[in-house]
Amino acid sequence: MRTTILITTACLALMSGSAPAQTTTTPAAPADTTASPADNSAPAVTKELFKAPAGTQALTEVQPISSVTEGQVLASEFIGKSVYSGDGDDAQSIGELNDLIITPEGMVHAAVIGVGGFLGVGEKDVAIPASHLKLSVRSDKSNWIVVNTAKEDLQSAPAFEVSEKFTEGVADPNKANEAKTDAAPAETIPAVQDNKMAPATPAPAN
């Protein structure tokens, strides 16, 4: 019995002695406290996105709005909707409302309508004054966007290149000029020469 106790004690001693060796970890490397190089970029320029209406003073404190007035619309509900040539049942769909251009005063300046193409392929954007947009409330309570013009007139109108005029949704008048300056010269396509057919080789005589 005494021998068993001594062996058990020795085993416990060996186990307790080996435990620290198994749990010993390598000290972590000191954190890099080297300061990052100073950011030499220009400071951000912040300005009002929308100006206060003429004759009113801009509020310094944010005052949430809890009511709406008749005639106000949600732009998100109309973006992507069809634009029709009239309000009759035989009106033709002339394109889709792709975007609205808003002035700093909060007024809708222009409507960007996607015309032509099929399922978005080959479509081009055409911008028209927002005053041409009309809202037709149908008998089934659906809303139509109406522009009194023919589809062919918009298809023949010059394209409005949004990507060349805006940077992340903000008008950039100098962008178009920079794009033209940086553009590579157009590749010259060589003229196709008249390739005359060589006379056919006569078949050997039998």
mmCIF file with all atom_site columns, C-alpha atoms in Angstrom:
data_model
loop_
_atom_site.group_PDB
_atom_site.id
_atom_site.type_symbol
_atom_site.label_atom_id
_atom_site.label_alt_id
_atom_site.label_comp_id
_atom_site.label_asym_id
_atom_site.label_entity_id
_atom_site.label_seq_id
_atom_site.pdbx_PDB_ins_code
_atom_site.Cartn_x
_atom_site.Cartn_y
_atom_site.Cartn_z
_atom_site.occupancy
_atom_site.B_iso_or_equiv
_atom_site.pdbx_formal_charge
_atom_site.auth_seq_id
_atom_site.auth_comp_id
_atom_site.auth_asym_id
_atom_site.auth_atom_id
_atom_site.pdbx_PDB_model_num
ATOM 1   C CA . MET A 1 1   ? 0.000   0.000  0.000    1.00 0.00 ? 1   MET A CA 1
ATOM 2   C CA . ARG A 1 2   ? 2.823   2.351  0.864    1.00 0.00 ? 2   ARG A CA 1
ATOM 3   C CA . THR A 1 3   ? 4.506   1.578  -2.432   1.00 0.00 ? 3   THR A CA 1
ATOM 4   C CA . THR A 1 4   ? 1.314   2.468  -4.301   1.00 0.00 ? 4   THR A CA 1
ATOM 5   C CA . ILE A 1 5   ? 1.045   5.809  -2.496   1.00 0.00 ? 5   ILE A CA 1
ATOM 6   C CA . LEU A 1 6   ? 4.688   6.650  -3.284   1.00 0.00 ? 6   LEU A CA 1
ATOM 7   C CA . ILE A 1 7   ? 4.239   5.810  -6.981   1.00 0.00 ? 7   ILE A CA 1
ATOM 8   C CA . THR A 1 8   ? 1.052   7.890  -7.145   1.00 0.00 ? 8   THR A CA 1
ATOM 9   C CA . THR A 1 9   ? 2.779   10.807 -5.452   1.00 0.00 ? 9   THR A CA 1
ATOM 10  C CA . ALA A 1 10  ? 5.681   10.594 -7.886   1.00 0.00 ? 10  ALA A CA 1
ATOM 11  C CA . CYS A 1 11  ? 3.347   10.568 -10.866  1.00 0.00 ? 11  CYS A CA 1
ATOM 12  C CA . LEU A 1 12  ? 1.512   13.642 -9.578   1.00 0.00 ? 12  LEU A CA 1
ATOM 13  C CA . ALA A 1 13  ? 4.813   15.406 -9.064   1.00 0.00 ? 13  ALA A CA 1
ATOM 14  C CA . LEU A 1 14  ? 5.922   14.633 -12.624  1.00 0.00 ? 14  LEU A CA 1
ATOM 15  C CA . MET A 1 15  ? 2.585   15.803 -14.040  1.00 0.00 ? 15  MET A CA 1
ATOM 16  C CA . SER A 1 16  ? 2.616   19.025 -12.076  1.00 0.00 ? 16  SER A CA 1
ATOM 17  C CA . GLY A 1 17  ? 6.183   19.623 -13.098  1.00 0.00 ? 17  GLY A CA 1
ATOM 18  C CA . SER A 1 18  ? 5.507   19.125 -16.792  1.00 0.00 ? 18  SER A CA 1
ATOM 19  C CA . ALA A 1 19  ? 2.416   21.359 -16.885  1.00 0.00 ? 19  ALA A CA 1
ATOM 20  C CA . PRO A 1 20  ? 4.303   24.658 -16.985  1.00 0.00 ? 20  PRO A CA 1
ATOM 21  C CA . ALA A 1 21  ? 6.359   23.409 -19.925  1.00 0.00 ? 21  ALA A CA 1
ATOM 22  C CA . GLN A 1 22  ? 3.221   22.663 -21.905  1.00 0.00 ? 22  GLN A CA 1
ATOM 23  C CA . THR A 1 23  ? 1.541   26.009 -21.217  1.00 0.00 ? 23  THR A CA 1
ATOM 24  C CA . THR A 1 24  ? 4.588   28.194 -21.701  1.00 0.00 ? 24  THR A CA 1
ATOM 25  C CA . THR A 1 25  ? 3.964   30.608 -24.617  1.00 0.00 ? 25  THR A CA 1
ATOM 26  C CA . THR A 1 26  ? 6.350   32.774 -26.561  1.00 0.00 ? 26  THR A CA 1
ATOM 27  C CA . PRO A 1 27  ? 6.052   36.415 -25.480  1.00 0.00 ? 27  PRO A CA 1
ATOM 28  C CA . ALA A 1 28  ? 4.142   38.461 -28.013  1.00 0.00 ? 28  ALA A CA 1
ATOM 29  C CA . ALA A 1 29  ? 6.125   40.913 -30.105  1.00 0.00 ? 29  ALA A CA 1
ATOM 30  C CA . PRO A 1 30  ? 5.752   44.505 -28.941  1.00 0.00 ? 30  PRO A CA 1
ATOM 31  C CA . ALA A 1 31  ? 3.084   46.472 -30.779  1.00 0.00 ? 31  ALA A CA 1
ATOM 32  C CA . ASP A 1 32  ? 4.311   48.759 -33.521  1.00 0.00 ? 32  ASP A CA 1
ATOM 33  C CA . THR A 1 33  ? 3.915   52.228 -32.115  1.00 0.00 ? 33  THR A CA 1
ATOM 34  C CA . THR A 1 34  ? 5.463   53.964 -35.101  1.00 0.00 ? 34  THR A CA 1
ATOM 35  C CA . ALA A 1 35  ? 3.186   56.784 -36.123  1.00 0.00 ? 35  ALA A CA 1
ATOM 36  C CA . SER A 1 36  ? 1.756   56.555 -39.612  1.00 0.00 ? 36  SER A CA 1
ATOM 37  C CA . PRO A 1 37  ? 2.917   59.198 -42.037  1.00 0.00 ? 37  PRO A CA 1
ATOM 38  C CA . ALA A 1 38  ? 0.844   62.358 -42.022  1.00 0.00 ? 38  ALA A CA 1
ATOM 39  C CA . ASP A 1 39  ? -2.011  62.524 -44.529  1.00 0.00 ? 39  ASP A CA 1
ATOM 40  C CA . ASN A 1 40  ? -1.092  65.251 -46.972  1.00 0.00 ? 40  ASN A CA 1
ATOM 41  C CA . SER A 1 41  ? -4.412  65.127 -48.816  1.00 0.00 ? 41  SER A CA 1
ATOM 42  C CA . ALA A 1 42  ? -6.526  68.255 -49.023  1.00 0.00 ? 42  ALA A CA 1
ATOM 43  C CA . PRO A 1 43  ? -9.095  68.715 -46.249  1.00 0.00 ? 43  PRO A CA 1
ATOM 44  C CA . ALA A 1 44  ? -12.733 67.886 -46.961  1.00 0.00 ? 44  ALA A CA 1
ATOM 45  C CA . VAL A 1 45  ? -14.903 70.690 -48.276  1.00 0.00 ? 45  VAL A CA 1
ATOM 46  C CA . THR A 1 46  ? -18.408 70.708 -46.808  1.00 0.00 ? 46  THR A CA 1
ATOM 47  C CA . LYS A 1 47  ? -21.253 72.858 -48.087  1.00 0.00 ? 47  LYS A CA 1
ATOM 48  C CA . GLU A 1 48  ? -25.026 72.835 -48.104  1.00 0.00 ? 48  GLU A CA 1
ATOM 49  C CA . LEU A 1 49  ? -26.504 70.218 -50.402  1.00 0.00 ? 49  LEU A CA 1
ATOM 50  C CA . PHE A 1 50  ? -29.783 72.122 -50.644  1.00 0.00 ? 50  PHE A CA 1
ATOM 51  C CA . LYS A 1 51  ? -30.153 75.813 -49.950  1.00 0.00 ? 51  LYS A CA 1
ATOM 52  C CA . ALA A 1 52  ? -32.955 77.283 -47.898  1.00 0.00 ? 52  ALA A CA 1
ATOM 53  C CA . PRO A 1 53  ? -35.825 78.738 -49.961  1.00 0.00 ? 53  PRO A CA 1
ATOM 54  C CA . ALA A 1 54  ? -35.418 82.354 -51.005  1.00 0.00 ? 54  ALA A CA 1
ATOM 55  C CA . GLY A 1 55  ? -36.544 84.753 -48.305  1.00 0.00 ? 55  GLY A CA 1
ATOM 56  C CA . THR A 1 56  ? -36.102 82.237 -45.489  1.00 0.00 ? 56  THR A CA 1
ATOM 57  C CA . GLN A 1 57  ? -33.251 81.699 -43.093  1.00 0.00 ? 57  GLN A CA 1
ATOM 58  C CA . ALA A 1 58  ? -31.482 78.349 -42.864  1.00 0.00 ? 58  ALA A CA 1
ATOM 59  C CA . LEU A 1 59  ? -32.169 76.616 -39.549  1.00 0.00 ? 59  LEU A CA 1
ATOM 60  C CA . THR A 1 60  ? -29.160 75.803 -37.399  1.00 0.00 ? 60  THR A CA 1
ATOM 61  C CA . GLU A 1 61  ? -30.936 73.027 -35.495  1.00 0.00 ? 61  GLU A CA 1
ATOM 62  C CA . VAL A 1 62  ? -32.386 69.960 -37.163  1.00 0.00 ? 62  VAL A CA 1
ATOM 63  C CA . GLN A 1 63  ? -36.157 69.925 -36.844  1.00 0.00 ? 63  GLN A CA 1
ATOM 64  C CA . PRO A 1 64  ? -37.726 66.637 -37.988  1.00 0.00 ? 64  PRO A CA 1
ATOM 65  C CA . ILE A 1 65  ? -40.731 66.841 -40.333  1.00 0.00 ? 65  ILE A CA 1
ATOM 66  C CA . SER A 1 66  ? -43.834 64.831 -39.505  1.00 0.00 ? 66  SER A CA 1
ATOM 67  C CA . SER A 1 67  ? -46.336 66.026 -42.105  1.00 0.00 ? 67  SER A CA 1
ATOM 68  C CA . VAL A 1 68  ? -46.680 66.222 -45.885  1.00 0.00 ? 68  VAL A CA 1
ATOM 69  C CA . THR A 1 69  ? -48.595 68.518 -48.208  1.00 0.00 ? 69  THR A CA 1
ATOM 70  C CA . GLU A 1 70  ? -50.603 67.771 -51.318  1.00 0.00 ? 70  GLU A CA 1
ATOM 71  C CA . GLY A 1 71  ? -48.510 67.573 -54.472  1.00 0.00 ? 71  GLY A CA 1
ATOM 72  C CA . GLN A 1 72  ? -45.339 66.269 -52.833  1.00 0.00 ? 72  GLN A CA 1
ATOM 73  C CA . VAL A 1 73  ? -44.012 63.018 -54.289  1.00 0.00 ? 73  VAL A CA 1
ATOM 74  C CA . LEU A 1 74  ? -41.464 60.363 -53.410  1.00 0.00 ? 74  LEU A CA 1
ATOM 75  C CA . ALA A 1 75  ? -38.829 60.255 -56.140  1.00 0.00 ? 75  ALA A CA 1
ATOM 76  C CA . SER A 1 76  ? -38.038 56.626 -55.314  1.00 0.00 ? 76  SER A CA 1
ATOM 77  C CA . GLU A 1 77  ? -41.578 55.620 -56.357  1.00 0.00 ? 77  GLU A CA 1
ATOM 78  C CA . PHE A 1 78  ? -41.160 57.115 -59.828  1.00 0.00 ? 78  PHE A CA 1
ATOM 79  C CA . ILE A 1 79  ? -37.575 56.212 -60.705  1.00 0.00 ? 79  ILE A CA 1
ATOM 80  C CA . GLY A 1 80  ? -37.725 53.304 -63.148  1.00 0.00 ? 80  GLY A CA 1
ATOM 81  C CA . LYS A 1 81  ? -41.374 53.854 -64.065  1.00 0.00 ? 81  LYS A CA 1
ATOM 82  C CA . SER A 1 82  ? -42.547 54.088 -67.666  1.00 0.00 ? 82  SER A CA 1
ATOM 83  C CA . VAL A 1 83  ? -43.057 57.499 -69.231  1.00 0.00 ? 83  VAL A CA 1
ATOM 84  C CA . TYR A 1 84  ? -46.072 57.765 -71.540  1.00 0.00 ? 84  TYR A CA 1
ATOM 85  C CA . SER A 1 85  ? -46.770 60.008 -74.516  1.00 0.00 ? 85  SER A CA 1
ATOM 86  C CA . GLY A 1 86  ? -50.209 60.924 -73.196  1.00 0.00 ? 86  GLY A CA 1
ATOM 87  C CA . ASP A 1 87  ? -52.870 60.131 -70.628  1.00 0.00 ? 87  ASP A CA 1
ATOM 88  C CA . GLY A 1 88  ? -55.206 58.141 -72.893  1.00 0.00 ? 88  GLY A CA 1
ATOM 89  C CA . ASP A 1 89  ? -55.513 54.374 -72.866  1.00 0.00 ? 89  ASP A CA 1
ATOM 90  C CA . ASP A 1 90  ? -53.816 54.293 -76.275  1.00 0.00 ? 90  ASP A CA 1
ATOM 91  C CA . ALA A 1 91  ? -50.787 56.248 -75.020  1.00 0.00 ? 91  ALA A CA 1
ATOM 92  C CA . GLN A 1 92  ? -47.401 54.857 -75.987  1.00 0.00 ? 92  GLN A CA 1
ATOM 93  C CA . SER A 1 93  ? -44.596 54.116 -73.556  1.00 0.00 ? 93  SER A CA 1
ATOM 94  C CA . ILE A 1 94  ? -41.709 56.312 -74.694  1.00 0.00 ? 94  ILE A CA 1
ATOM 95  C CA . GLY A 1 95  ? -39.075 55.333 -72.112  1.00 0.00 ? 95  GLY A CA 1
ATOM 96  C CA . GLU A 1 96  ? -38.322 55.087 -68.406  1.00 0.00 ? 96  GLU A CA 1
ATOM 97  C CA . LEU A 1 97  ? -37.600 57.753 -65.834  1.00 0.00 ? 97  LEU A CA 1
ATOM 98  C CA . ASN A 1 98  ? -33.992 57.005 -64.906  1.00 0.00 ? 98  ASN A CA 1
ATOM 99  C CA . ASP A 1 99  ? -33.175 60.014 -62.737  1.00 0.00 ? 99  ASP A CA 1
ATOM 100 C CA . LEU A 1 100 ? -33.998 63.538 -61.663  1.00 0.00 ? 100 LEU A CA 1
ATOM 101 C CA . ILE A 1 101 ? -31.546 66.432 -61.621  1.00 0.00 ? 101 ILE A CA 1
ATOM 102 C CA . ILE A 1 102 ? -32.106 68.670 -58.586  1.00 0.00 ? 102 ILE A CA 1
ATOM 103 C CA . THR A 1 103 ? -30.819 72.209 -58.103  1.00 0.00 ? 103 THR A CA 1
ATOM 104 C CA . PRO A 1 104 ? -29.204 73.469 -54.869  1.00 0.00 ? 104 PRO A CA 1
ATOM 105 C CA . GLU A 1 105 ? -32.517 75.227 -54.189  1.00 0.00 ? 105 GLU A CA 1
ATOM 106 C CA . GLY A 1 106 ? -34.229 71.834 -54.088  1.00 0.00 ? 106 GLY A CA 1
ATOM 107 C CA . MET A 1 107 ? -36.061 72.296 -57.389  1.00 0.00 ? 107 MET A CA 1
ATOM 108 C CA . VAL A 1 108 ? -36.244 69.495 -59.961  1.00 0.00 ? 108 VAL A CA 1
ATOM 109 C CA . HIS A 1 109 ? -34.357 70.920 -62.934  1.00 0.00 ? 109 HIS A CA 1
ATOM 110 C CA . ALA A 1 110 ? -34.485 68.054 -65.429  1.00 0.00 ? 110 ALA A CA 1
ATOM 111 C CA . ALA A 1 111 ? -35.722 64.534 -65.936  1.00 0.00 ? 111 ALA A CA 1
ATOM 112 C CA . VAL A 1 112 ? -33.384 61.903 -67.355  1.00 0.00 ? 112 VAL A CA 1
ATOM 113 C CA . ILE A 1 113 ? -35.350 59.450 -69.491  1.00 0.00 ? 113 ILE A CA 1
ATOM 114 C CA . GLY A 1 114 ? -33.935 56.222 -70.875  1.00 0.00 ? 114 GLY A CA 1
ATOM 115 C CA . VAL A 1 115 ? -35.120 55.639 -74.439  1.00 0.00 ? 115 VAL A CA 1
ATOM 116 C CA . GLY A 1 116 ? -34.513 53.028 -77.100  1.00 0.00 ? 116 GLY A CA 1
ATOM 117 C CA . GLY A 1 117 ? -32.922 49.643 -76.657  1.00 0.00 ? 117 GLY A CA 1
ATOM 118 C CA . PHE A 1 118 ? -34.432 46.450 -75.348  1.00 0.00 ? 118 PHE A CA 1
ATOM 119 C CA . LEU A 1 119 ? -34.343 45.381 -71.697  1.00 0.00 ? 119 LEU A CA 1
ATOM 120 C CA . GLY A 1 120 ? -31.784 48.114 -70.996  1.00 0.00 ? 120 GLY A CA 1
ATOM 121 C CA . VAL A 1 121 ? -29.449 47.057 -73.823  1.00 0.00 ? 121 VAL A CA 1
ATOM 122 C CA . GLY A 1 122 ? -28.733 49.826 -76.323  1.00 0.00 ? 122 GLY A CA 1
ATOM 123 C CA . GLU A 1 123 ? -30.643 52.360 -74.233  1.00 0.00 ? 123 GLU A CA 1
ATOM 124 C CA . LYS A 1 124 ? -29.542 55.993 -74.095  1.00 0.00 ? 124 LYS A CA 1
ATOM 125 C CA . ASP A 1 125 ? -30.406 58.765 -71.656  1.00 0.00 ? 125 ASP A CA 1
ATOM 126 C CA . VAL A 1 126 ? -32.123 61.952 -72.793  1.00 0.00 ? 126 VAL A CA 1
ATOM 127 C CA . ALA A 1 127 ? -32.592 64.924 -70.457  1.00 0.00 ? 127 ALA A CA 1
ATOM 128 C CA . ILE A 1 128 ? -35.653 67.152 -70.766  1.00 0.00 ? 128 ILE A CA 1
ATOM 129 C CA . PRO A 1 129 ? -36.836 70.098 -68.663  1.00 0.00 ? 129 PRO A CA 1
ATOM 130 C CA . ALA A 1 130 ? -38.729 68.857 -65.617  1.00 0.00 ? 130 ALA A CA 1
ATOM 131 C CA . SER A 1 131 ? -41.594 71.238 -66.385  1.00 0.00 ? 131 SER A CA 1
ATOM 132 C CA . HIS A 1 132 ? -42.622 68.874 -69.211  1.00 0.00 ? 132 HIS A CA 1
ATOM 133 C CA . LEU A 1 133 ? -43.426 66.083 -66.741  1.00 0.00 ? 133 LEU A CA 1
ATOM 134 C CA . LYS A 1 134 ? -47.084 65.599 -65.918  1.00 0.00 ? 134 LYS A CA 1
ATOM 135 C CA . LEU A 1 135 ? -48.774 63.279 -63.437  1.00 0.00 ? 135 LEU A CA 1
ATOM 136 C CA . SER A 1 136 ? -51.854 61.361 -64.548  1.00 0.00 ? 136 SER A CA 1
ATOM 137 C CA . VAL A 1 137 ? -53.885 59.643 -61.826  1.00 0.00 ? 137 VAL A CA 1
ATOM 138 C CA . ARG A 1 138 ? -55.719 56.709 -63.393  1.00 0.00 ? 138 ARG A CA 1
ATOM 139 C CA . SER A 1 139 ? -59.148 55.383 -62.485  1.00 0.00 ? 139 SER A CA 1
ATOM 140 C CA . ASP A 1 140 ? -57.464 52.404 -60.812  1.00 0.00 ? 140 ASP A CA 1
ATOM 141 C CA . LYS A 1 141 ? -55.453 54.833 -58.616  1.00 0.00 ? 141 LYS A CA 1
ATOM 142 C CA . SER A 1 142 ? -52.214 54.103 -60.488  1.00 0.00 ? 142 SER A CA 1
ATOM 143 C CA . ASN A 1 143 ? -49.985 57.048 -61.395  1.00 0.00 ? 143 ASN A CA 1
ATOM 144 C CA . TRP A 1 144 ? -48.606 57.661 -64.866  1.00 0.00 ? 144 TRP A CA 1
ATOM 145 C CA . ILE A 1 145 ? -45.748 59.969 -65.772  1.00 0.00 ? 145 ILE A CA 1
ATOM 146 C CA . VAL A 1 146 ? -46.732 61.764 -68.958  1.00 0.00 ? 146 VAL A CA 1
ATOM 147 C CA . VAL A 1 147 ? -44.617 63.780 -71.409  1.00 0.00 ? 147 VAL A CA 1
ATOM 148 C CA . ASN A 1 148 ? -46.427 65.150 -74.440  1.00 0.00 ? 148 ASN A CA 1
ATOM 149 C CA . THR A 1 149 ? -43.930 64.079 -77.071  1.00 0.00 ? 149 THR A CA 1
ATOM 150 C CA . ALA A 1 150 ? -43.447 61.217 -79.494  1.00 0.00 ? 150 ALA A CA 1
ATOM 151 C CA . LYS A 1 151 ? -41.102 58.327 -78.835  1.00 0.00 ? 151 LYS A CA 1
ATOM 152 C CA . GLU A 1 152 ? -39.271 59.019 -82.095  1.00 0.00 ? 152 GLU A CA 1
ATOM 153 C CA . ASP A 1 153 ? -38.514 62.586 -80.985  1.00 0.00 ? 153 ASP A CA 1
ATOM 154 C CA . LEU A 1 154 ? -36.708 61.367 -77.880  1.00 0.00 ? 154 LEU A CA 1
ATOM 155 C CA . GLN A 1 155 ? -34.876 58.631 -79.776  1.00 0.00 ? 155 GLN A CA 1
ATOM 156 C CA . SER A 1 156 ? -33.496 61.205 -82.211  1.00 0.00 ? 156 SER A CA 1
ATOM 157 C CA . ALA A 1 157 ? -32.530 63.660 -79.433  1.00 0.00 ? 157 ALA A CA 1
ATOM 158 C CA . PRO A 1 158 ? -28.864 63.919 -78.379  1.00 0.00 ? 158 PRO A CA 1
ATOM 159 C CA . ALA A 1 159 ? -27.785 61.570 -75.597  1.00 0.00 ? 159 ALA A CA 1
ATOM 160 C CA . PHE A 1 160 ? -27.233 62.935 -72.104  1.00 0.00 ? 160 PHE A CA 1
ATOM 161 C CA . GLU A 1 161 ? -24.046 61.280 -70.815  1.00 0.00 ? 161 GLU A CA 1
ATOM 162 C CA . VAL A 1 162 ? -24.563 61.179 -67.055  1.00 0.00 ? 162 VAL A CA 1
ATOM 163 C CA . SER A 1 163 ? -21.137 59.671 -66.304  1.00 0.00 ? 163 SER A CA 1
ATOM 164 C CA . GLU A 1 164 ? -19.429 62.521 -68.155  1.00 0.00 ? 164 GLU A CA 1
ATOM 165 C CA . LYS A 1 165 ? -21.261 65.247 -66.248  1.00 0.00 ? 165 LYS A CA 1
ATOM 166 C CA . PHE A 1 166 ? -21.524 63.951 -62.678  1.00 0.00 ? 166 PHE A CA 1
ATOM 167 C CA . THR A 1 167 ? -19.078 62.554 -60.123  1.00 0.00 ? 167 THR A CA 1
ATOM 168 C CA . GLU A 1 168 ? -20.784 60.376 -57.510  1.00 0.00 ? 168 GLU A CA 1
ATOM 169 C CA . GLY A 1 169 ? -24.067 62.186 -58.108  1.00 0.00 ? 169 GLY A CA 1
ATOM 170 C CA . VAL A 1 170 ? -22.668 65.729 -57.942  1.00 0.00 ? 170 VAL A CA 1
ATOM 171 C CA . ALA A 1 171 ? -22.474 67.915 -61.053  1.00 0.00 ? 171 ALA A CA 1
ATOM 172 C CA . ASP A 1 172 ? -18.906 68.277 -62.306  1.00 0.00 ? 172 ASP A CA 1
ATOM 173 C CA . PRO A 1 173 ? -18.848 70.771 -65.223  1.00 0.00 ? 173 PRO A CA 1
ATOM 174 C CA . ASN A 1 174 ? -15.099 70.341 -65.759  1.00 0.00 ? 174 ASN A CA 1
ATOM 175 C CA . LYS A 1 175 ? -15.285 66.553 -66.057  1.00 0.00 ? 175 LYS A CA 1
ATOM 176 C CA . ALA A 1 176 ? -16.407 66.525 -69.679  1.00 0.00 ? 176 ALA A CA 1
ATOM 177 C CA . ASN A 1 177 ? -13.573 68.847 -70.709  1.00 0.00 ? 177 ASN A CA 1
ATOM 178 C CA . GLU A 1 178 ? -11.013 66.694 -68.876  1.00 0.00 ? 178 GLU A CA 1
ATOM 179 C CA . ALA A 1 179 ? -12.363 63.561 -70.523  1.00 0.00 ? 179 ALA A CA 1
ATOM 180 C CA . LYS A 1 180 ? -11.965 65.102 -73.974  1.00 0.00 ? 180 LYS A CA 1
ATOM 181 C CA . THR A 1 181 ? -8.394  66.205 -73.200  1.00 0.00 ? 181 THR A CA 1
ATOM 182 C CA . ASP A 1 182 ? -7.357  62.790 -71.894  1.00 0.00 ? 182 ASP A CA 1
ATOM 183 C CA . ALA A 1 183 ? -9.058  60.871 -74.666  1.00 0.00 ? 183 ALA A CA 1
ATOM 184 C CA . ALA A 1 184 ? -6.722  59.092 -77.060  1.00 0.00 ? 184 ALA A CA 1
ATOM 185 C CA . PRO A 1 185 ? -6.914  60.028 -80.756  1.00 0.00 ? 185 PRO A CA 1
ATOM 186 C CA . ALA A 1 186 ? -9.344  57.965 -82.718  1.00 0.00 ? 186 ALA A CA 1
ATOM 187 C CA . GLU A 1 187 ? -7.836  54.986 -84.477  1.00 0.00 ? 187 GLU A CA 1
ATOM 188 C CA . THR A 1 188 ? -7.580  55.505 -88.204  1.00 0.00 ? 188 THR A CA 1
ATOM 189 C CA . ILE A 1 189 ? -9.181  52.714 -90.124  1.00 0.00 ? 189 ILE A CA 1
ATOM 190 C CA . PRO A 1 190 ? -7.314  51.981 -93.355  1.00 0.00 ? 190 PRO A CA 1
ATOM 191 C CA . ALA A 1 191 ? -9.339  52.273 -96.513  1.00 0.00 ? 191 ALA A CA 1
ATOM 192 C CA . VAL A 1 192 ? -10.476 48.995 -97.941  1.00 0.00 ? 192 VAL A CA 1
ATOM 193 C CA . GLN A 1 193 ? -8.792  48.373 -101.272 1.00 0.00 ? 193 GLN A CA 1
ATOM 194 C CA . ASP A 1 194 ? -10.571 46.931 -104.261 1.00 0.00 ? 194 ASP A CA 1
ATOM 195 C CA . ASN A 1 195 ? -9.594  43.288 -104.274 1.00 0.00 ? 195 ASN A CA 1
ATOM 196 C CA . LYS A 1 196 ? -10.047 42.018 -107.803 1.00 0.00 ? 196 LYS A CA 1
ATOM 197 C CA . MET A 1 197 ? -10.632 38.340 -108.110 1.00 0.00 ? 197 MET A CA 1
ATOM 198 C CA . ALA A 1 198 ? -7.796  36.409 -109.786 1.00 0.00 ? 198 ALA A CA 1
ATOM 199 C CA . PRO A 1 199 ? -8.790  34.622 -112.958 1.00 0.00 ? 199 PRO A CA 1
ATOM 200 C CA . ALA A 1 200 ? -9.844  31.066 -112.348 1.00 0.00 ? 200 ALA A CA 1
ATOM 201 C CA . THR A 1 201 ? -7.268  28.391 -113.240 1.00 0.00 ? 201 THR A CA 1
ATOM 202 C CA . PRO A 1 202 ? -8.559  26.412 -116.201 1.00 0.00 ? 202 PRO A CA 1
ATOM 203 C CA . ALA A 1 203 ? -9.197  22.752 -115.568 1.00 0.00 ? 203 ALA A CA 1
ATOM 204 C CA . PRO A 1 204 ? -6.646  20.365 -117.185 1.00 0.00 ? 204 PRO A CA 1
ATOM 205 C CA . ALA A 1 205 ? -7.732  18.964 -120.530 1.00 0.00 ? 205 ALA A CA 1
ATOM 206 C CA . ASN A 1 206 ? -8.791  15.348 -120.570 1.00 0.00 ? 206 ASN A CA 1
#
